[in-house]
Amino acid sequence: MPLTVKRITLWRADVQNEPGVLSRILEPLAAAGADLQVVMGYRFPTTPERSAVELYPVSGRRTTAAAGQAGLAASDIPCLLVEGDNRAGWGAEMARALADAGINIAFLMAQVIGRRFAVAIGFEDDAAAAEAMKMIRKSGAPARARRPPPGRGGGKRRRR
């Protein structure tokens, strides 16, 4: 399956870090029929009593109302969701392409399930996200078949 790169809006709640917070946020969304693709929850290292929950997608009236009821609001951090077939080293290639283009990453969350990967990446501003989209698509394009250098195999051997 080809690489897909799309802009997404994460919905976020900054909350007290305590047992049950995640369930209180997710239950109204589940009741509204939300089919979430991304859910991140984390404690702030410098303020351990506070945490954040971020998720995607929130769309439609029922789900949007449930998100508001749960204390979520659309985040203003530009974000891309990148999905595709996993291959060893692709994450390093993507990171190098962004670094070489001078693009700073605000956050990154990645996972591989089976043979597929998904990455949510946040950026400082819309211009950085737009440029990153181009760089990621370019870095994720299938590598062209390369011929091995002469004498390195792949060709017919001559008998003497």
XYZ file of C-alpha atoms in Angstrom:
160
model
C 0.000 0.000 0.000
C 1.354 3.443 -0.846
C 2.441 6.042 1.652
C -0.281 8.479 2.733
C 0.412 11.850 4.313
C -2.475 14.038 5.443
C -3.120 17.038 7.662
C -5.115 16.196 10.757
C -6.487 18.087 13.724
C -5.736 16.525 17.078
C -8.221 17.208 19.848
C -6.606 17.833 23.221
C -7.439 18.127 26.902
C -4.990 19.250 29.590
C -6.151 17.514 32.755
C -5.282 16.620 36.308
C -3.091 13.503 36.332
C -5.211 11.018 38.279
C -6.767 7.572 37.876
C -9.847 7.495 35.638
C -9.087 10.608 33.571
C -8.594 8.703 30.329
C -11.806 6.712 30.751
C -13.785 9.890 31.539
C -12.535 11.411 28.288
C -12.997 8.345 26.082
C -16.399 7.132 27.335
C -18.492 10.011 25.901
C -16.714 9.595 22.558
C -17.367 5.851 22.537
C -21.042 6.470 23.333
C -21.184 8.885 20.373
C -19.766 6.217 18.052
C -16.302 7.735 17.575
C -13.832 5.429 15.824
C -10.517 6.853 17.006
C -7.281 6.199 15.121
C -4.892 8.065 17.425
C -5.031 8.333 21.218
C -2.084 9.705 23.185
C -2.008 10.255 26.907
C 1.012 11.479 28.822
C 2.106 13.197 32.008
C 4.079 16.436 31.849
C 7.597 15.704 33.151
C 8.022 19.112 34.800
C 4.489 19.166 36.238
C 3.693 15.558 37.215
C 0.253 16.457 38.595
C -0.848 17.521 35.072
C -1.273 15.418 31.945
C -2.642 15.663 28.429
C -4.841 13.492 26.257
C -4.792 13.970 22.496
C -6.845 12.095 19.925
C -8.004 11.945 16.313
C -10.427 12.013 14.496
C -13.257 14.084 15.855
C -15.881 14.738 13.186
C -19.636 14.953 12.950
C -22.073 16.638 15.320
C -22.405 13.825 17.858
C -18.680 13.169 18.152
C -17.815 16.874 18.274
C -20.395 17.444 21.015
C -19.040 14.443 22.951
C -15.488 15.771 22.605
C -16.569 19.122 24.043
C -18.407 17.366 26.877
C -15.189 15.451 27.641
C -13.199 18.690 27.857
C -11.415 18.307 24.523
C -10.762 21.168 22.106
C -9.191 21.252 18.660
C -5.436 21.726 18.980
C -3.773 24.539 17.066
C -0.543 22.553 16.589
C -0.208 21.665 12.890
C -0.090 17.877 12.619
C 0.431 15.262 9.915
C -0.642 11.634 9.974
C 1.671 9.438 7.911
C 0.743 5.809 7.186
C 2.218 3.114 4.994
C 3.938 -0.213 4.671
C 6.742 -0.559 7.162
C 10.321 -1.014 6.046
C 13.492 -0.940 8.085
C 15.172 2.464 8.164
C 12.277 4.512 6.822
C 11.898 6.502 10.050
C 15.566 7.504 9.928
C 15.211 8.522 6.272
C 12.177 10.665 7.080
C 13.926 12.274 10.067
C 16.986 13.047 7.909
C 14.827 14.567 5.144
C 13.116 16.861 7.670
C 16.421 17.794 9.322
C 18.070 18.559 5.979
C 15.119 20.817 5.103
C 15.555 22.679 8.421
C 12.162 21.540 9.741
C 11.808 21.205 13.515
C 9.493 18.555 14.938
C 7.279 19.660 17.854
C 6.298 16.060 18.677
C 6.248 12.616 17.117
C 4.339 9.461 18.005
C 4.972 6.360 15.881
C 3.955 2.720 15.922
C 4.173 -0.382 13.766
C 1.420 -2.975 13.802
C 2.079 -6.000 11.648
C 3.535 -4.691 8.414
C 2.013 -1.196 8.606
C 3.215 1.930 10.370
C 1.480 5.108 11.496
C 3.178 8.323 12.614
C 1.580 11.486 14.019
C 3.974 14.433 13.744
C 3.441 17.956 15.070
C 5.155 21.084 13.749
C 5.771 24.662 14.871
C 3.594 26.265 12.196
C 1.556 25.625 9.046
C 4.467 26.451 6.726
C 6.657 23.818 8.402
C 3.858 21.233 8.152
C 3.336 21.996 4.448
C 7.054 21.683 3.692
C 7.269 18.515 5.808
C 4.428 16.982 3.812
C 6.481 17.415 0.621
C 9.670 16.063 2.200
C 7.928 13.040 3.731
C 6.240 12.128 0.450
C 9.569 12.406 -1.317
C 11.447 10.351 1.302
C 8.724 7.698 1.351
C 8.646 7.131 -2.398
C 9.600 3.566 -3.329
C 13.285 3.238 -4.023
C 14.054 2.560 -7.659
C 15.585 -0.758 -8.480
C 19.324 -0.272 -8.602
C 21.795 -2.319 -10.532
C 24.650 -3.672 -8.477
C 28.063 -2.192 -9.276
C 30.177 -4.191 -11.752
C 31.829 -7.180 -10.160
C 29.402 -7.164 -7.201
C 27.014 -9.841 -8.374
C 23.771 -9.633 -10.216
C 25.371 -9.980 -13.630
C 26.490 -12.902 -15.716
C 29.974 -14.182 -15.099
C 32.266 -14.665 -17.991
C 34.131 -17.892 -18.216
C 37.712 -17.750 -19.299
